PDB file of C-alpha atoms and ligand atoms in Angstrom:
ATOM      1  CA  ARG A   1       1.369  16.494   7.586  1.00  0.00           C
ATOM      2  CA  ILE A   2       0.084  13.085   6.576  1.00  0.00           C
ATOM      3  CA  VAL A   3      -1.596  12.192   3.300  1.00  0.00           C
ATOM      4  CA  ALA A   4      -3.254   8.742   3.332  1.00  0.00           C
ATOM      5  CA  ILE A   5      -3.700   7.093  -0.064  1.00  0.00           C
ATOM      6  CA  ASP A   6      -5.769   3.928  -0.249  1.00  0.00           C
ATOM      7  CA  GLY A   7      -7.319   1.946  -3.044  1.00  0.00           C
ATOM      8  CA  PRO A   8      -7.213  -1.369  -4.901  1.00  0.00           C
ATOM      9  CA  ALA A   9      -4.240  -2.815  -6.817  1.00  0.00           C
ATOM     10  CA  GLY A  10      -3.327  -0.959  -9.986  1.00  0.00           C
ATOM     11  CA  ALA A  11      -5.308   2.208  -9.208  1.00  0.00           C
ATOM     12  CA  GLY A  12      -2.102   4.223  -9.635  1.00  0.00           C
ATOM     13  CA  LYS A  13      -1.419   4.609  -5.904  1.00  0.00           C
ATOM     14  CA  SER A  14       2.368   4.104  -5.974  1.00  0.00           C
ATOM     15  CA  THR A  15       3.098   6.319  -8.959  1.00  0.00           C
ATOM     16  CA  ILE A  16       0.805   9.045  -7.679  1.00  0.00           C
ATOM     17  CA  ALA A  17       1.941   8.806  -4.034  1.00  0.00           C
ATOM     18  CA  LYS A  18       5.623   9.026  -5.037  1.00  0.00           C
ATOM     19  CA  ALA A  19       5.056  12.052  -7.265  1.00  0.00           C
ATOM     20  CA  LEU A  20       2.899  13.701  -4.612  1.00  0.00           C
ATOM     21  CA  ALA A  21       5.589  13.195  -1.954  1.00  0.00           C
ATOM     22  CA  VAL A  22       8.112  14.933  -4.223  1.00  0.00           C
ATOM     23  CA  SER A  23       5.698  17.757  -4.941  1.00  0.00           C
ATOM     24  CA  LEU A  24       4.921  18.280  -1.224  1.00  0.00           C
ATOM     25  CA  SER A  25       8.582  17.649  -0.199  1.00  0.00           C
ATOM     26  CA  ILE A  26       7.635  15.012   2.377  1.00  0.00           C
ATOM     27  CA  PRO A  27       8.699  11.338   2.665  1.00  0.00           C
ATOM     28  CA  TYR A  28       6.822   8.459   1.031  1.00  0.00           C
ATOM     29  CA  LEU A  29       5.898   5.154   2.692  1.00  0.00           C
ATOM     30  CA  ASP A  30       4.737   2.121   0.703  1.00  0.00           C
ATOM     31  CA  THR A  31       2.960  -0.074   3.292  1.00  0.00           C
ATOM     32  CA  GLY A  32       2.127  -2.733   0.677  1.00  0.00           C
ATOM     33  CA  ALA A  33       5.878  -3.338   0.395  1.00  0.00           C
ATOM     34  CA  MET A  34       5.947  -4.038   4.143  1.00  0.00           C
ATOM     35  CA  TYR A  35       3.304  -6.793   3.763  1.00  0.00           C
ATOM     36  CA  ARG A  36       5.288  -8.072   0.798  1.00  0.00           C
ATOM     37  CA  MET A  37       8.523  -8.189   2.832  1.00  0.00           C
ATOM     38  CA  VAL A  38       6.842 -10.224   5.584  1.00  0.00           C
ATOM     39  CA  THR A  39       5.434 -12.589   2.931  1.00  0.00           C
ATOM     40  CA  TYR A  40       8.889 -12.978   1.399  1.00  0.00           C
ATOM     41  CA  ALA A  41      10.466 -13.780   4.777  1.00  0.00           C
ATOM     42  CA  ALA A  42       7.702 -16.254   5.717  1.00  0.00           C
ATOM     43  CA  LEU A  43       8.055 -18.096   2.381  1.00  0.00           C
ATOM     44  CA  ARG A  44      11.853 -18.068   2.746  1.00  0.00           C
ATOM     45  CA  ASP A  45      11.566 -19.659   6.193  1.00  0.00           C
ATOM     46  CA  GLY A  46       8.998 -22.227   5.033  1.00  0.00           C
ATOM     47  CA  ILE A  47       6.348 -20.977   7.473  1.00  0.00           C
ATOM     48  CA  ASP A  48       2.776 -22.136   6.821  1.00  0.00           C
ATOM     49  CA  LEU A  49       0.972 -18.904   5.902  1.00  0.00           C
ATOM     50  CA  LYS A  50      -2.057 -19.954   7.958  1.00  0.00           C
ATOM     51  CA  ASN A  51       0.144 -20.137  11.059  1.00  0.00           C
ATOM     52  CA  GLU A  52      -0.688 -16.658  12.322  1.00  0.00           C
ATOM     53  CA  SER A  53       1.712 -16.519  15.252  1.00  0.00           C
ATOM     54  CA  GLY A  54       4.468 -18.098  13.147  1.00  0.00           C
ATOM     55  CA  VAL A  55       4.147 -15.454  10.424  1.00  0.00           C
ATOM     56  CA  ALA A  56       3.858 -12.670  13.024  1.00  0.00           C
ATOM     57  CA  ASP A  57       7.077 -13.925  14.637  1.00  0.00           C
ATOM     58  CA  VAL A  58       8.816 -13.644  11.280  1.00  0.00           C
ATOM     59  CA  ALA A  59       7.504 -10.064  11.004  1.00  0.00           C
ATOM     60  CA  LYS A  60       8.915  -9.274  14.465  1.00  0.00           C
ATOM     61  CA  ARG A  61      12.248 -10.963  13.899  1.00  0.00           C
ATOM     62  CA  MET A  62      13.087  -9.785  10.379  1.00  0.00           C
ATOM     63  CA  ASN A  63      15.234  -6.736   9.849  1.00  0.00           C
ATOM     64  CA  ALA A  64      13.401  -4.701   7.204  1.00  0.00           C
ATOM     65  CA  VAL A  65      15.075  -1.635   5.757  1.00  0.00           C
ATOM     66  CA  MET A  66      13.354   0.715   3.305  1.00  0.00           C
ATOM     67  CA  SER A  67      15.240   3.369   1.418  1.00  0.00           C
ATOM     68  CA  SER A  68      13.586   5.651  -1.102  1.00  0.00           C
ATOM     69  CA  ASP A  69      13.292   2.941  -3.754  1.00  0.00           C
ATOM     70  CA  ARG A  70      15.015  -0.236  -2.486  1.00  0.00           C
ATOM     71  CA  PHE A  71      13.846  -2.753   0.092  1.00  0.00           C
ATOM     72  CA  PHE A  72      16.089  -5.020   2.196  1.00  0.00           C
ATOM     73  CA  VAL A  73      15.184  -7.968   4.416  1.00  0.00           C
ATOM     74  CA  ASP A  74      17.988  -9.261   6.633  1.00  0.00           C
ATOM     75  CA  ASP A  75      20.511  -7.465   4.400  1.00  0.00           C
ATOM     76  CA  VAL A  76      19.221  -9.040   1.172  1.00  0.00           C
ATOM     77  CA  ASP A  77      17.932  -6.669  -1.535  1.00  0.00           C
ATOM     78  CA  VAL A  78      14.371  -7.950  -2.101  1.00  0.00           C
ATOM     79  CA  THR A  79      13.136  -5.052  -4.253  1.00  0.00           C
ATOM     80  CA  ASP A  80      12.439  -7.233  -7.286  1.00  0.00           C
ATOM     81  CA  ILE A  81      11.468 -10.490  -5.610  1.00  0.00           C
ATOM     82  CA  ILE A  82       8.704  -8.889  -3.514  1.00  0.00           C
ATOM     83  CA  ARG A  83       6.977  -7.860  -6.786  1.00  0.00           C
ATOM     84  CA  GLY A  84       7.361 -11.353  -8.270  1.00  0.00           C
ATOM     85  CA  PRO A  85       4.516 -13.878  -8.746  1.00  0.00           C
ATOM     86  CA  GLN A  86       5.203 -15.997  -5.627  1.00  0.00           C
ATOM     87  CA  VAL A  87       4.993 -13.107  -3.190  1.00  0.00           C
ATOM     88  CA  THR A  88       2.150 -11.409  -5.114  1.00  0.00           C
ATOM     89  CA  GLU A  89       0.056 -14.573  -4.978  1.00  0.00           C
ATOM     90  CA  ALA A  90       0.578 -15.089  -1.240  1.00  0.00           C
ATOM     91  CA  VAL A  91       0.549 -11.530   0.092  1.00  0.00           C
ATOM     92  CA  SER A  92      -3.233 -11.175   0.574  1.00  0.00           C
ATOM     93  CA  THR A  93      -3.234 -14.261   2.811  1.00  0.00           C
ATOM     94  CA  VAL A  94      -0.510 -12.727   4.962  1.00  0.00           C
ATOM     95  CA  ALA A  95      -2.211  -9.315   4.965  1.00  0.00           C
ATOM     96  CA  ALA A  96      -5.377 -10.923   6.390  1.00  0.00           C
ATOM     97  CA  LEU A  97      -3.567 -12.011   9.581  1.00  0.00           C
ATOM     98  CA  SER A  98      -4.394  -9.680  12.486  1.00  0.00           C
ATOM     99  CA  ALA A  99      -1.190 -10.468  14.365  1.00  0.00           C
ATOM    100  CA  VAL A 100       0.817  -9.344  11.322  1.00  0.00           C
ATOM    101  CA  ARG A 101      -1.323  -6.233  10.834  1.00  0.00           C
ATOM    102  CA  ASN A 102      -0.896  -5.254  14.495  1.00  0.00           C
ATOM    103  CA  GLU A 103       2.861  -5.564  14.128  1.00  0.00           C
ATOM    104  CA  LEU A 104       3.069  -3.560  10.896  1.00  0.00           C
ATOM    105  CA  ARG A 105       0.642  -0.873  12.059  1.00  0.00           C
ATOM    106  CA  VAL A 106       2.997  -0.059  14.943  1.00  0.00           C
ATOM    107  CA  SER A 107       5.977   0.128  12.541  1.00  0.00           C
ATOM    108  CA  GLN A 108       4.013   2.350  10.135  1.00  0.00           C
ATOM    109  CA  ARG A 109       3.051   4.802  12.865  1.00  0.00           C
ATOM    110  CA  SER A 110       6.574   5.021  14.246  1.00  0.00           C
ATOM    111  CA  TRP A 111       8.069   5.386  10.744  1.00  0.00           C
ATOM    112  CA  VAL A 112       5.814   8.389  10.063  1.00  0.00           C
ATOM    113  CA  GLU A 113       6.450   9.868  13.498  1.00  0.00           C
ATOM    114  CA  ASN A 114      10.222   9.660  12.985  1.00  0.00           C
ATOM    115  CA  ALA A 115       9.921  11.068   9.467  1.00  0.00           C
ATOM    116  CA  GLY A 116       7.720  13.933  10.696  1.00  0.00           C
ATOM    117  CA  GLY A 117       4.873  13.038   8.326  1.00  0.00           C
ATOM    118  CA  GLY A 118       4.565  11.580   4.864  1.00  0.00           C
ATOM    119  CA  VAL A 119       2.507  10.349   1.973  1.00  0.00           C
ATOM    120  CA  VAL A 120       1.447   6.873   3.100  1.00  0.00           C
ATOM    121  CA  GLU A 121       0.044   4.404   0.628  1.00  0.00           C
ATOM    122  CA  GLY A 122      -1.931   1.210   1.395  1.00  0.00           C
ATOM    123  CA  ARG A 123      -5.417  -0.211   1.970  1.00  0.00           C
ATOM    124  CA  ASP A 124      -6.289   0.825   5.530  1.00  0.00           C
ATOM    125  CA  ILE A 125      -4.253   3.990   5.982  1.00  0.00           C
ATOM    126  CA  GLY A 126      -7.126   6.482   6.134  1.00  0.00           C
ATOM    127  CA  THR A 127      -9.555   4.104   7.856  1.00  0.00           C
ATOM    128  CA  VAL A 128      -7.320   2.555  10.529  1.00  0.00           C
ATOM    129  CA  VAL A 129      -3.649   3.570  10.602  1.00  0.00           C
ATOM    130  CA  PHE A 130      -4.002   7.362  10.319  1.00  0.00           C
ATOM    131  CA  PRO A 131      -7.701   8.222  10.706  1.00  0.00           C
ATOM    132  CA  ASP A 132      -6.686  11.826  11.513  1.00  0.00           C
ATOM    133  CA  ALA A 133      -4.541  12.308   8.392  1.00  0.00           C
ATOM    134  CA  THR A 134      -4.415  15.816   6.910  1.00  0.00           C
ATOM    135  CA  LEU A 135      -6.072  14.385   3.802  1.00  0.00           C
ATOM    136  CA  LYS A 136      -7.383  10.920   2.939  1.00  0.00           C
ATOM    137  CA  VAL A 137      -7.580   9.913  -0.690  1.00  0.00           C
ATOM    138  CA  PHE A 138      -9.262   6.863  -2.192  1.00  0.00           C
ATOM    139  CA  LEU A 139      -8.008   6.065  -5.681  1.00  0.00           C
ATOM    140  CA  THR A 140      -9.641   3.605  -7.993  1.00  0.00           C
ATOM    141  CA  ALA A 141      -9.872   2.754 -11.704  1.00  0.00           C
ATOM    142  CA  SER A 142     -11.792   0.239 -13.795  1.00  0.00           C
ATOM    143  CA  PRO A 143     -10.510  -3.346 -13.377  1.00  0.00           C
ATOM    144  CA  SER A 144      -9.451  -3.622 -17.024  1.00  0.00           C
ATOM    145  CA  VAL A 145      -7.437  -0.389 -16.904  1.00  0.00           C
ATOM    146  CA  ARG A 146      -5.823  -1.522 -13.650  1.00  0.00           C
ATOM    147  CA  ALA A 147      -4.837  -4.814 -15.284  1.00  0.00           C
ATOM    148  CA  GLN A 148      -3.462  -3.011 -18.364  1.00  0.00           C
ATOM    149  CA  ARG A 149      -1.332  -0.776 -16.126  1.00  0.00           C
ATOM    150  CA  ARG A 150       0.107  -3.778 -14.277  1.00  0.00           C
ATOM    151  CA  VAL A 151       0.942  -5.469 -17.593  1.00  0.00           C
ATOM    152  CA  ALA A 152       2.638  -2.287 -18.859  1.00  0.00           C
ATOM    153  CA  GLN A 153       4.671  -2.191 -15.609  1.00  0.00           C
ATOM    154  CA  SER A 154       5.635  -5.833 -15.184  1.00  0.00           C
ATOM    155  CA  GLY A 155       4.420  -7.778 -18.239  1.00  0.00           C
ATOM    156  CA  GLY A 156       2.075 -10.778 -18.306  1.00  0.00           C
ATOM    157  CA  ASP A 157      -1.242 -11.668 -19.888  1.00  0.00           C
ATOM    158  CA  VAL A 158      -3.902  -9.010 -19.373  1.00  0.00           C
ATOM    159  CA  VAL A 159      -6.769 -11.491 -18.889  1.00  0.00           C
ATOM    160  CA  VAL A 160      -4.834 -13.511 -16.309  1.00  0.00           C
ATOM    161  CA  ILE A 161      -3.656 -10.371 -14.501  1.00  0.00           C
ATOM    162  CA  GLU A 162      -7.171  -8.937 -14.384  1.00  0.00           C
ATOM    163  CA  GLU A 163      -8.461 -12.141 -12.799  1.00  0.00           C
ATOM    164  CA  GLN A 164      -5.609 -12.100 -10.218  1.00  0.00           C
ATOM    165  CA  ILE A 165      -6.333  -8.457  -9.403  1.00  0.00           C
ATOM    166  CA  ARG A 166     -10.042  -9.254  -8.890  1.00  0.00           C
ATOM    167  CA  GLN A 167      -9.169 -12.136  -6.564  1.00  0.00           C
ATOM    168  CA  ARG A 168      -6.744 -10.010  -4.548  1.00  0.00           C
ATOM    169  CA  ASP A 169      -9.230  -7.135  -4.298  1.00  0.00           C
ATOM    170  CA  HIS A 170     -11.869  -9.596  -3.113  1.00  0.00           C
ATOM    171  CA  LEU A 171      -9.583 -10.983  -0.383  1.00  0.00           C
ATOM    172  CA  ASP A 172      -8.429  -7.490   0.631  1.00  0.00           C
ATOM    173  CA  SER A 173     -11.967  -6.100   0.858  1.00  0.00           C
ATOM    174  CA  THR A 174     -13.656  -9.033   2.569  1.00  0.00           C
ATOM    175  CA  ARG A 175     -11.093  -9.833   5.299  1.00  0.00           C
ATOM    176  CA  ALA A 176     -12.248  -9.246   8.885  1.00  0.00           C
ATOM    177  CA  ASP A 177      -9.362  -7.019   9.990  1.00  0.00           C
ATOM    178  CA  SER A 178      -9.168  -3.549   8.400  1.00  0.00           C
ATOM    179  CA  PRO A 179     -10.514  -4.437   4.947  1.00  0.00           C
ATOM    180  CA  LEU A 180      -9.993  -2.180   1.949  1.00  0.00           C
ATOM    181  CA  ARG A 181     -12.802   0.345   2.306  1.00  0.00           C
ATOM    182  CA  GLU A 182     -13.348   3.929   1.338  1.00  0.00           C
ATOM    183  CA  SER A 183     -13.456   6.236   4.317  1.00  0.00           C
ATOM    184  CA  SER A 184     -16.557   8.470   4.311  1.00  0.00           C
ATOM    185  CA  ASP A 185     -14.421  11.608   4.534  1.00  0.00           C
ATOM    186  CA  SER A 186     -11.917  10.719   1.800  1.00  0.00           C
ATOM    187  CA  LEU A 187     -11.375  12.435  -1.517  1.00  0.00           C
ATOM    188  CA  PHE A 188     -12.510   9.859  -4.078  1.00  0.00           C
ATOM    189  CA  ILE A 189     -10.726   9.899  -7.436  1.00  0.00           C
ATOM    190  CA  ASP A 190     -11.398   7.537 -10.328  1.00  0.00           C
ATOM    191  CA  THR A 191      -8.100   7.586 -12.253  1.00  0.00           C
ATOM    192  CA  THR A 192      -9.371   5.569 -15.253  1.00  0.00           C
ATOM    193  CA  ASP A 193      -9.253   8.493 -17.684  1.00  0.00           C
ATOM    194  CA  LEU A 194      -6.940  10.844 -15.800  1.00  0.00           C
ATOM    195  CA  SER A 195      -3.225  11.474 -16.219  1.00  0.00           C
ATOM    196  CA  ILE A 196      -0.885  11.062 -13.247  1.00  0.00           C
ATOM    197  CA  GLU A 197      -0.061  14.740 -13.406  1.00  0.00           C
ATOM    198  CA  THR A 198      -3.725  15.760 -13.151  1.00  0.00           C
ATOM    199  CA  VAL A 199      -4.333  13.530 -10.131  1.00  0.00           C
ATOM    200  CA  VAL A 200      -1.161  14.691  -8.340  1.00  0.00           C
ATOM    201  CA  LYS A 201      -2.118  18.346  -8.907  1.00  0.00           C
ATOM    202  CA  GLN A 202      -5.656  17.743  -7.653  1.00  0.00           C
ATOM    203  CA  ILE A 203      -4.438  16.071  -4.432  1.00  0.00           C
ATOM    204  CA  ALA A 204      -1.690  18.652  -3.820  1.00  0.00           C
ATOM    205  CA  SER A 205      -4.164  21.508  -4.205  1.00  0.00           C
ATOM    206  CA  SER A 206      -6.575  19.806  -1.760  1.00  0.00           C
ATOM    207  CA  VAL A 207      -3.755  19.497   0.792  1.00  0.00           C
ATOM    208  CA  ASN A 208      -2.843  23.152   0.318  1.00  0.00           C
ATOM    209  CA  SER A 209      -6.402  24.357   0.671  1.00  0.00           C
ATOM    210  CA  ILE A 210      -6.964  22.253   3.827  1.00  0.00           C
ATOM    211  CA  GLU A 211      -3.777  23.659   5.320  1.00  0.00           C
ATOM    212  CA  SER A 212      -4.524  27.253   4.411  1.00  0.00           C
ATOM    213  CA  LYS A 213      -8.021  26.909   5.941  1.00  0.00           C
ATOM    214  CA  SER A 214      -6.592  25.495   9.159  1.00  0.00           C
ATOM    215  CA  ASN A 215      -4.077  28.380   9.340  1.00  0.00           C
ATOM    216  CA  GLU A 216      -6.804  31.007   9.043  1.00  0.00           C
TER     217      GLU A 216
HETATM  218  O1   DC B 301      -0.153  -2.304  -2.730  1.00  0.00           O
HETATM  219  P1   DC B 301       0.428  -3.702  -2.913  1.00  0.00           P
HETATM  220  O2   DC B 301      -0.116  -4.440  -4.085  1.00  0.00           O
HETATM  221  O3   DC B 301       1.911  -3.738  -2.858  1.00  0.00           O
HETATM  222  O4   DC B 301      -0.089  -4.459  -1.597  1.00  0.00           O
HETATM  223  C1   DC B 301       0.253  -5.779  -1.342  1.00  0.00           C
HETATM  224  C2   DC B 301      -0.811  -6.468  -0.489  1.00  0.00           C
HETATM  225  O5   DC B 301      -0.777  -5.977   0.830  1.00  0.00           O
HETATM  226  C3   DC B 301      -2.237  -6.326  -0.988  1.00  0.00           C
HETATM  227  O6   DC B 301      -2.798  -7.602  -1.185  1.00  0.00           O
HETATM  228  C4   DC B 301      -2.972  -5.631   0.121  1.00  0.00           C
HETATM  229  C5   DC B 301      -2.073  -5.676   1.305  1.00  0.00           C
HETATM  230  N1   DC B 301      -2.012  -4.402   2.012  1.00  0.00           N
HETATM  231  C6   DC B 301      -2.815  -4.250   3.103  1.00  0.00           C
HETATM  232  O7   DC B 301      -3.562  -5.163   3.444  1.00  0.00           O
HETATM  233  N2   DC B 301      -2.747  -3.118   3.847  1.00  0.00           N
HETATM  234  C7   DC B 301      -1.937  -2.112   3.488  1.00  0.00           C
HETATM  235  N3   DC B 301      -1.898  -1.000   4.221  1.00  0.00           N
HETATM  236  C8   DC B 301      -1.118  -2.234   2.319  1.00  0.00           C
HETATM  237  C9   DC B 301      -1.201  -3.402   1.602  1.00  0.00           C
END
């Protein structure tokens, strides 16, 4: 049982994916945090982010541990720092490197296999990582609402944040390797005017109806 949740920054993916995982009683995997952990480790080691094999080596070498809500790289708790401005600004550059994506894709697939399924959140989960997921969801929201949500979560100036989000979305959707793209068979939800609860219920009921159809 795999639910793939993709969409741009601030569409509500994390909040919704976490709540959905609880409601379906399956594990939750935040793949954006994995790209953030690699970015953190590459910056820590002073690796030029355009040095693809150098950054991929860091991804291979680092010991990344994810618990339900904390993230550790080489035994350091990086939960807060991976959401900070330095990592956030650099992460799209790292996420565009194919050698890094190949590395993380393997980890993501084995994580889900070991966990026996999960709600997996990212940009290329339904299109590339788990094209045969039970359900693929594409979440979006208007850019200004996405920026307002980020500001409510982590502070900052809404105009600046909106511009950063637009830049990151542009990089994420125009890169050559597995760009952010809606899969043709995904459930598309615009969360601009919807509550978290409504969206979670809608996705959970889609999963249940898919599963009851396949059990018929
Ligand atoms: O969801 P997030 O903001 O934590 O994601 C961080 C970055 O990682 C974002 O710029 C897109 C990239 N990413 C990706 O390319 N593929 C994924 N599966 C998840 C995230």
